[in-house]
Short mmCIF file of C-alpha atoms in Angstrom, two decimals:
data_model
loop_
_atom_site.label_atom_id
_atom_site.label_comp_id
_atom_site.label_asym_id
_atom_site.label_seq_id
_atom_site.Cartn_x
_atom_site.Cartn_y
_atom_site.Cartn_z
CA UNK A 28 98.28 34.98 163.86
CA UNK A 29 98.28 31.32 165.34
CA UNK A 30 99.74 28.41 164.21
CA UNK A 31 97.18 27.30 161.93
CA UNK A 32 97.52 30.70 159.71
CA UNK A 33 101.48 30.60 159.78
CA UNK A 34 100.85 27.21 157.49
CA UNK A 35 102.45 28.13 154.30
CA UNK A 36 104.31 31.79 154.97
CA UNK A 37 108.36 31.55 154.83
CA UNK A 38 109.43 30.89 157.94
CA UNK A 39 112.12 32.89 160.35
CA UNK A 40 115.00 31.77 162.52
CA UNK A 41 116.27 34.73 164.18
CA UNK A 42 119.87 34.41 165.51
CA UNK A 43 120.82 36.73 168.75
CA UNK A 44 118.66 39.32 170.52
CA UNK A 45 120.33 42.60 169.07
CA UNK A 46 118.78 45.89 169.09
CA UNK A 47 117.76 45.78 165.08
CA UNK A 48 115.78 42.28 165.68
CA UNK A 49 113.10 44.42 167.00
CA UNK A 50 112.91 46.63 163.69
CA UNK A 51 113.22 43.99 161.62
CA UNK A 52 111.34 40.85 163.87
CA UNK A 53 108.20 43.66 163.25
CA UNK A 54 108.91 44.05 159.55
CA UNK A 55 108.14 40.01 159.57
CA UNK A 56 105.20 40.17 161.80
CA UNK A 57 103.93 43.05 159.29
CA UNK A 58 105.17 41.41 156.31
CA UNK A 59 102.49 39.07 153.62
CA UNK A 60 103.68 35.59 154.05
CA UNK A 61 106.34 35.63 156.11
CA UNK A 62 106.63 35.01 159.99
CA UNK A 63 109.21 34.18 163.19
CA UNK A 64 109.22 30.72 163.55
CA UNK A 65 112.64 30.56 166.37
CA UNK A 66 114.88 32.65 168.23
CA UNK A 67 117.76 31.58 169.29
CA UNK A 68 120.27 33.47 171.90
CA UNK A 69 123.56 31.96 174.23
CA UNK A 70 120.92 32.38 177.26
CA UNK A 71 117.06 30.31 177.05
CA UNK A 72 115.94 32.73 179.77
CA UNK A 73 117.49 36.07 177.47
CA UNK A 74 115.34 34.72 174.43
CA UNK A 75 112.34 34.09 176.36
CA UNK A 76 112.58 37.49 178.07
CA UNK A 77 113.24 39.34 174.41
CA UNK A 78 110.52 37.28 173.06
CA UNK A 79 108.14 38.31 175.74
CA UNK A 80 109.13 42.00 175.63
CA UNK A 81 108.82 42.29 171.70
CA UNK A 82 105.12 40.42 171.70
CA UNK A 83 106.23 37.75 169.47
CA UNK A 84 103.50 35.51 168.67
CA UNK A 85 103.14 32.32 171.03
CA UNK A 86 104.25 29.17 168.62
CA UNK A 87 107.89 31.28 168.17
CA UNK A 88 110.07 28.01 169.25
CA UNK A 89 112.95 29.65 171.96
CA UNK A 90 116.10 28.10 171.41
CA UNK A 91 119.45 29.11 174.24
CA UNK A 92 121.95 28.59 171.23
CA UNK A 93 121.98 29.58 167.87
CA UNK A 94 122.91 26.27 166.64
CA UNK A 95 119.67 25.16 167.35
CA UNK A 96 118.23 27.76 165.28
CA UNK A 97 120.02 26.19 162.14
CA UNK A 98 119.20 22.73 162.84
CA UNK A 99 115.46 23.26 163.14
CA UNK A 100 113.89 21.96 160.00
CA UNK A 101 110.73 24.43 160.31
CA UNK A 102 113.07 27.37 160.09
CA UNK A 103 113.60 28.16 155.73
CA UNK A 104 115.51 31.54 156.48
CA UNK A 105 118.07 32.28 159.13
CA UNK A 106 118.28 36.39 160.23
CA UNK A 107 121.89 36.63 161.30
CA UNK A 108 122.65 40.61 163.07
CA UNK A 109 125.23 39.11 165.17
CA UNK A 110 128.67 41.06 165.28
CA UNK A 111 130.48 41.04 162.21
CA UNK A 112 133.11 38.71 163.72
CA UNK A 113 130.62 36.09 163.90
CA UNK A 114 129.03 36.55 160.54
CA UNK A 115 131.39 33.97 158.52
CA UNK A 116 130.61 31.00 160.83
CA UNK A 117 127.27 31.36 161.02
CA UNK A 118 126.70 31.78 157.44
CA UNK A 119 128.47 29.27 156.20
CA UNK A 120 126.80 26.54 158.85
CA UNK A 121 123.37 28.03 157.72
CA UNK A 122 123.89 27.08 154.21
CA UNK A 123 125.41 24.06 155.41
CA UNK A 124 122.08 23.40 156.49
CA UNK A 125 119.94 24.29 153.45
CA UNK A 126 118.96 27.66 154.83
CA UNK A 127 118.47 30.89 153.40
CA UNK A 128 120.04 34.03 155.05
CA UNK A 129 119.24 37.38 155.08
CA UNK A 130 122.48 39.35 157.14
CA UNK A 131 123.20 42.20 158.60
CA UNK A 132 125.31 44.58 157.27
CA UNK A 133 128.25 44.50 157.09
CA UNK A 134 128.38 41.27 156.09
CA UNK A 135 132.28 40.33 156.36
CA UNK A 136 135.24 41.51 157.46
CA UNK A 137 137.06 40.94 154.77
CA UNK A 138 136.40 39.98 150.67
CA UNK A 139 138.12 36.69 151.33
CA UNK A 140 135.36 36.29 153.99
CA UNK A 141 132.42 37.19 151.32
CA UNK A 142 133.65 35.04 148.76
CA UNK A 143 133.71 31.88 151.65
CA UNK A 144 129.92 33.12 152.60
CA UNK A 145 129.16 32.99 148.79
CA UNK A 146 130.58 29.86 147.83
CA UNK A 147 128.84 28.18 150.32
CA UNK A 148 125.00 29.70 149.47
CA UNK A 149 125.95 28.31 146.00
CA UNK A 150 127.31 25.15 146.54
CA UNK A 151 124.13 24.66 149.06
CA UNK A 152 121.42 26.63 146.46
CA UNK A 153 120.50 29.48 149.08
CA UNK A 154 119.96 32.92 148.58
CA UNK A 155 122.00 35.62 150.55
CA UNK A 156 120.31 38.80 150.83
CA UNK A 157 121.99 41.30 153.05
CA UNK A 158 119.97 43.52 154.87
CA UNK A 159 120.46 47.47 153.35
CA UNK A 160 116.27 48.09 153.47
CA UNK A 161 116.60 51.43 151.57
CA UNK A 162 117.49 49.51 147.94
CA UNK A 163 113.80 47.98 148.82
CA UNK A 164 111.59 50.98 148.99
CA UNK A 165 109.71 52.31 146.11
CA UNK A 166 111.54 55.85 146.12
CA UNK A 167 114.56 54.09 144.77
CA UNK A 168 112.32 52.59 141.85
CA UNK A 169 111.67 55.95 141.37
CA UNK A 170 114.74 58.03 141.35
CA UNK A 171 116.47 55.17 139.04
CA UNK A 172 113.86 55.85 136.26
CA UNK A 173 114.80 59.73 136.71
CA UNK A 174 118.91 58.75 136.51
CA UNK A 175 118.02 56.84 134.11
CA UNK A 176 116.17 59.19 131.47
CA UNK A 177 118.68 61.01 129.25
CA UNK A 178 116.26 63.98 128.27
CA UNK A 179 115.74 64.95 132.04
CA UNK A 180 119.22 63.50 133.83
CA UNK A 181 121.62 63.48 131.25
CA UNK A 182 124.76 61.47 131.86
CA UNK A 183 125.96 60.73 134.99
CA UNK A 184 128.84 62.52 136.10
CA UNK A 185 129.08 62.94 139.98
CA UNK A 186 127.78 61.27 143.33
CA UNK A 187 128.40 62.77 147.03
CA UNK A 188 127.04 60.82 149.90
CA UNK A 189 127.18 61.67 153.54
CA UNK A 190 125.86 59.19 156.34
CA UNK A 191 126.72 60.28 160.27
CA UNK A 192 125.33 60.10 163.53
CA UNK A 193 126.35 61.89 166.68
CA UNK A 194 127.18 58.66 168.80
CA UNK A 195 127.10 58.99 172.92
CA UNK A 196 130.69 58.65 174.59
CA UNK A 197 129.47 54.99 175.64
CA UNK A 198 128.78 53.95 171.86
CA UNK A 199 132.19 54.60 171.24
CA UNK A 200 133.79 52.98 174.17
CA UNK A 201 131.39 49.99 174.37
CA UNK A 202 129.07 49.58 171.28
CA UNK A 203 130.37 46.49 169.06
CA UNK A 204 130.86 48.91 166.39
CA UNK A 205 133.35 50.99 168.12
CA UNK A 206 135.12 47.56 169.14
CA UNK A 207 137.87 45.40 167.21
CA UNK A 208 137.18 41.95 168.69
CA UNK A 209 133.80 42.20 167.20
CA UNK A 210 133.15 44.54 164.02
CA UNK A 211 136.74 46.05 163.27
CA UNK A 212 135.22 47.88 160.32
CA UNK A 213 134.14 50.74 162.80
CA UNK A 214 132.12 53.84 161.12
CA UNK A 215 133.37 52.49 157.27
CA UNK A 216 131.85 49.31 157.74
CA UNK A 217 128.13 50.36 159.70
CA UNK A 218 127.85 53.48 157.54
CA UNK A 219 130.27 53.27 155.22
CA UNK A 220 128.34 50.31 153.60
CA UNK A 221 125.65 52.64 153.27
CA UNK A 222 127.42 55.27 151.18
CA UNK A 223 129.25 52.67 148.85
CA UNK A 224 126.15 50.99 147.81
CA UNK A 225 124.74 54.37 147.17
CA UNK A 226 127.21 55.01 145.13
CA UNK A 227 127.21 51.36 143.24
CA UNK A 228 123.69 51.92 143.08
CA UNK A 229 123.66 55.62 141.06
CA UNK A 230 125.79 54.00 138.59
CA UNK A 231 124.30 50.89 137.95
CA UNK A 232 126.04 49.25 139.63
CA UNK A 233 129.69 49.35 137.61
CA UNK A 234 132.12 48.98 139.77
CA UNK A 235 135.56 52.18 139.67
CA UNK A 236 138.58 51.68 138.64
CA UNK A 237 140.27 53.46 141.49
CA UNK A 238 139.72 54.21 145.24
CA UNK A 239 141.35 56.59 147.44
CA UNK A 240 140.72 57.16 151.05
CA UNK A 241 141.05 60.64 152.04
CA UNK A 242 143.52 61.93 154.57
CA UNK A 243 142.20 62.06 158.34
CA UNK A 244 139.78 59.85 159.49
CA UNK A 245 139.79 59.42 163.03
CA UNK A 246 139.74 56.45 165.09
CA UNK A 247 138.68 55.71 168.54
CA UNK A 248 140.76 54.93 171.77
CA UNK A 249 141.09 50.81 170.65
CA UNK A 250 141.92 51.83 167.05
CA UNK A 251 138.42 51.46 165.52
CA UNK A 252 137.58 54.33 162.79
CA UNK A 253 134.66 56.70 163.68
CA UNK A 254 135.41 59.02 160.78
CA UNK A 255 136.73 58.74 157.37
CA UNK A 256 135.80 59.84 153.50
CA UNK A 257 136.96 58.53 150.24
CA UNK A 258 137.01 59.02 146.57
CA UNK A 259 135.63 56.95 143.83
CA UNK A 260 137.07 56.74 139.93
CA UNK A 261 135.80 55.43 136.92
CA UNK A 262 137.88 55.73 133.83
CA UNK A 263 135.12 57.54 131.86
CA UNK A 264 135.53 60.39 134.25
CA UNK A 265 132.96 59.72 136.72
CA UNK A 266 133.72 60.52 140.10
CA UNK A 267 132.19 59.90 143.41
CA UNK A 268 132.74 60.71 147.32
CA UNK A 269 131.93 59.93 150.45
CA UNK A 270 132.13 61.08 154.55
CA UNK A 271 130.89 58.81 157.31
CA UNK A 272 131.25 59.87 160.97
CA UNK A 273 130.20 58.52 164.55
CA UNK A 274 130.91 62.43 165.64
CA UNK A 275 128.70 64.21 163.39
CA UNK A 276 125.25 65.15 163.34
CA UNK A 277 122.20 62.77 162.08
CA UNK A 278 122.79 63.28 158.24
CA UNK A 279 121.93 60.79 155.39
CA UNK A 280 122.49 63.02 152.48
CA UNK A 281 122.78 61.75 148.68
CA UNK A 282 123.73 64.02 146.00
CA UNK A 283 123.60 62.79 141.75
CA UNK A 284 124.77 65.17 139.36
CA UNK A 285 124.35 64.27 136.02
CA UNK A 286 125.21 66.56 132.85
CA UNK A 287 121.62 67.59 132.54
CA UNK A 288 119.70 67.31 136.08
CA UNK A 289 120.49 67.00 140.14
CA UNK A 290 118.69 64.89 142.28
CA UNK A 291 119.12 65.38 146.28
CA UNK A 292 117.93 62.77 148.93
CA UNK A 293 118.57 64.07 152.46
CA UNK A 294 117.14 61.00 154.22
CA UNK A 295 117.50 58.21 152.48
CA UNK A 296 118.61 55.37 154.90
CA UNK A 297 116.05 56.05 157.11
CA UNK A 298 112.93 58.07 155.72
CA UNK A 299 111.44 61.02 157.77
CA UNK A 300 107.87 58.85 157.71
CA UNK A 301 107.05 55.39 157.07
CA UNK A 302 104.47 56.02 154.33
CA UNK A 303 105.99 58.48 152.55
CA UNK A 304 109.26 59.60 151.50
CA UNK A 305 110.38 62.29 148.68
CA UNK A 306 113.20 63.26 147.09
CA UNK A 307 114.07 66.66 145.40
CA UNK A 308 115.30 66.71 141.63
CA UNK A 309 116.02 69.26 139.09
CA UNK A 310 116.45 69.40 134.80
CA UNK A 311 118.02 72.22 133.02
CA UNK A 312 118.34 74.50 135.75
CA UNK A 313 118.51 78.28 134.22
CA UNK A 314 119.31 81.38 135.59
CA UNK A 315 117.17 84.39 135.44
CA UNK A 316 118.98 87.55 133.67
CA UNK A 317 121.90 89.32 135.12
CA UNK A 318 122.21 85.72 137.47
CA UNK A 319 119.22 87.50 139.47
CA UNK A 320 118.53 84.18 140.43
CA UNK A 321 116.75 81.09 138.66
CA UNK A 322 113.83 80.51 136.31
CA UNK A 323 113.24 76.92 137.92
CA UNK A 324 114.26 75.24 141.18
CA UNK A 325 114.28 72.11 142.20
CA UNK A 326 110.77 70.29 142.78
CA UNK A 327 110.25 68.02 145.64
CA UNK A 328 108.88 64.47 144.42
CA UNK A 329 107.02 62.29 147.09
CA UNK A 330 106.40 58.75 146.92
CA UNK A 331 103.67 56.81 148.97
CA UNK A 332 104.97 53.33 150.24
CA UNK A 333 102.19 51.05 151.00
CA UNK A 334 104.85 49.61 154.06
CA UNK A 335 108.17 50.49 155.47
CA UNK A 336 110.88 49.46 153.63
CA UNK A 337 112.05 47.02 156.02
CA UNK A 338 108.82 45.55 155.10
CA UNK A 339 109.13 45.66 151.56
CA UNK A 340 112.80 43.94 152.16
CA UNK A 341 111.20 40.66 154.22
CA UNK A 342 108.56 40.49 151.41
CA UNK A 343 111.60 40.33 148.66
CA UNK A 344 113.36 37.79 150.24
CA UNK A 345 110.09 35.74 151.40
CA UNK A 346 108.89 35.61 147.64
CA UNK A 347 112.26 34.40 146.10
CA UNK A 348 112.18 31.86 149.25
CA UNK A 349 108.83 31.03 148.68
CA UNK A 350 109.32 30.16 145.22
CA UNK A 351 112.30 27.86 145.88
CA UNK A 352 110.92 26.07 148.30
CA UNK A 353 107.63 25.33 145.99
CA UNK A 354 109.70 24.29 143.16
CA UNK A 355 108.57 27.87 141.05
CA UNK A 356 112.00 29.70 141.38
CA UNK A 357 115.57 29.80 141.67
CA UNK A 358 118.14 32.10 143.61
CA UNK A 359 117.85 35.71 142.46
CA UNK A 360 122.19 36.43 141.94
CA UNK A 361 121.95 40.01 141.94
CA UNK A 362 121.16 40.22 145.61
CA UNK A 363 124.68 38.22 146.42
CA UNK A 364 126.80 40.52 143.49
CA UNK A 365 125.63 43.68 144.71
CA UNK A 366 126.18 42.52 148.45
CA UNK A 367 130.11 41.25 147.01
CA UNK A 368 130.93 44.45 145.33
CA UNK A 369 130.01 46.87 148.00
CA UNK A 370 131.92 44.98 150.47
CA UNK A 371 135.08 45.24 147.52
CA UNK A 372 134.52 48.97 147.91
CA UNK A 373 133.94 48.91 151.96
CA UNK A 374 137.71 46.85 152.22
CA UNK A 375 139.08 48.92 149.36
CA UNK A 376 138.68 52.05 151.43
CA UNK A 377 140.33 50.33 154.16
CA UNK A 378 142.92 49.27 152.28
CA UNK A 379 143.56 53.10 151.13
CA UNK A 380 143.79 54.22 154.46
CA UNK A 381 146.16 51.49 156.26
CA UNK A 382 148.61 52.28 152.84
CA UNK A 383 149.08 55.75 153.77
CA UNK A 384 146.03 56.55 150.90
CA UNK A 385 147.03 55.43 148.27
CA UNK A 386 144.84 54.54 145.22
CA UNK A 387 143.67 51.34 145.26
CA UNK A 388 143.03 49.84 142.14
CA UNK A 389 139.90 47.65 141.63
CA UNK A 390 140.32 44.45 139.37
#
């Protein structure tokens, strides 16, 4: 794609050279009307080099500061996957500037720091989109109409969610996720965030009444977590739970349970394949006679995706940009509120563990 054919699409400023720009800087080269229009890093000669390396396309303006980024007027969304230190400044001078954002997970360090990020995308009418790309694929559609039918699900009465990765010794010495100066959130704030909106998600999004970290996570040598679990509570009787490790096998398991069906994702982050990803669900589940074993078992449901969900993601954001900027749309707010009250849950289970785990009540 030249110049000529970029006329038009929503246009990309990418802040920093991180690891999950190339992921994602493809999912806008592959994405329908959307493309990279700058890059900005601390070093000219580090974005021209990343730039070079990751084929972007030759009108990409290279910027050595991300300020410059945010002041270009060509640029209508800002891609922010710095550390999570650096997320609230660069946010709020983004909106500052009229731009869009969509940000890397997790977004804050704190709720106080959210509500800042928010205030400022509304007093500036921007959309905030943070970047959890599993929400966007069409398997989710598709197990919410199954949670979501009585006759086959029932109601909802239990969520279990496991997200881990076996990390290398130098991850957890040197990666910014196993450091405090830059993402202090450790393991409950990389995959942690994954697990909480999981669990926002399979309930619609209504947010517990209690929280409750549970006893021994486990923390690296400059205090960062690399483990830790907690437990959800609604007041209805629902109840939901969580591990996240750096130390574990690769697992991205999802459990619902309702009162009449199960369904069980065991990649769900991060599908096996691109094009395709299933999930495995089961209603009325009966055993044979004498418990000899079971009339039915769970069938395995697969659902095509015309593009990876990353793609899917830039394509969501593009179109509610696209509209805005043509005068045929507004800011979508459910992308900010579900963004807000995972975070809620991501501090709450901090909050849990730094009280000696105790409940933490959610108002």
């Amino acid at each position: 794609m030249d110049e000529e054919e970029a006329v038009g699409r929503v246009r990309f400023g990418v802040l920093g050279c991180a690891d999950i720009v190339r992921k994602v800087g493809r999912a806008i080269g592959m994405a329908k009307g959307a493309t990279i229009r700058a890059l900005g890093s601390r070093s000219l000669d580090k974005a021209k080099a990343f730039a070079a390396h990751n084929n972007f396309l030759t009108h990409t303006k290279l910027y050595g500061s991300y300020q410059e980024v945010i002041d270009d007027v060509d640029v209508d969304v800002v891609y922010i996957p710095l550390p999570t230190t650096l997320h609230l400044e660069w946010v709020v001078k983004a909106a500052q500037n009229k731009k869009h954002v969509l940000l890397e997970k997790p977004p804050a360090l704190t709720v106080e720091d959210m509500d800042n990020m928010i205030e400022a995308f509304d007093r500036n009418g921007v959309q905030l989109m943070d970047g959890t790309m599993w929400v966007h694929h069409p398997r989710t559609t598709r197990m919410a109409e199954l949670l979501n039918n009585p006759q086959l699900f029932g109601n909802l009465k239990e969520v279990h969610s496991i997200v881990s990765y076996a990390a290398s010794p130098e991850f957890l010495e040197k990666n910014i996720r196993s450091r405090p100066d830059l993402d202090a959130l450790g393991a409950q704030g990389d995959i942690g965030w994954y697990c909480c909106r999981e669990i926002l998600w399979a309930n619609g999004y209504q947010m517990p009444q209690n929280v409750r970290a549970m006893p021994a996570p486990t923390f690296n040598a400059a205090g960062v977590i690399t483990s830790c679990g907690a437990t959800f509570m609604w007041g209805d009787g629902r109840l939901a739970t969580y591990h996240v490790s750096f130390l574990s096998h690769a697992t991205m398991n999802l459990v619902v349970q309702g009162t009449r069906g199960t369904l069980h994702v065991e990649d769900l982050c991060i599908p096996f394949e691109e094009t395709k990803a299933s999930f495995k669900f089961i209603s009325d589940m009966k055993p044979k006679p004498l418990l000899l074993g079971w009339e039915n078992r769970p069938e395995e449901r697969e659902v095509n995706a015309e593009v990876p969900q990353e793609v899917s993601m830039i394509e969501e954001i593009s179109r509610i940009v696209k509209n805005i900027r043509d005068g045929e749309g507004k800011i979508d707010p459910f992308w900010p509120s579900i963004t807000r009250k995972t975070q809620v849950l991501v501090n709450a289970v901090m909050e849990s563990i730094h009280s000696n785990f105790d409940i933490v009540k959610i108002t």
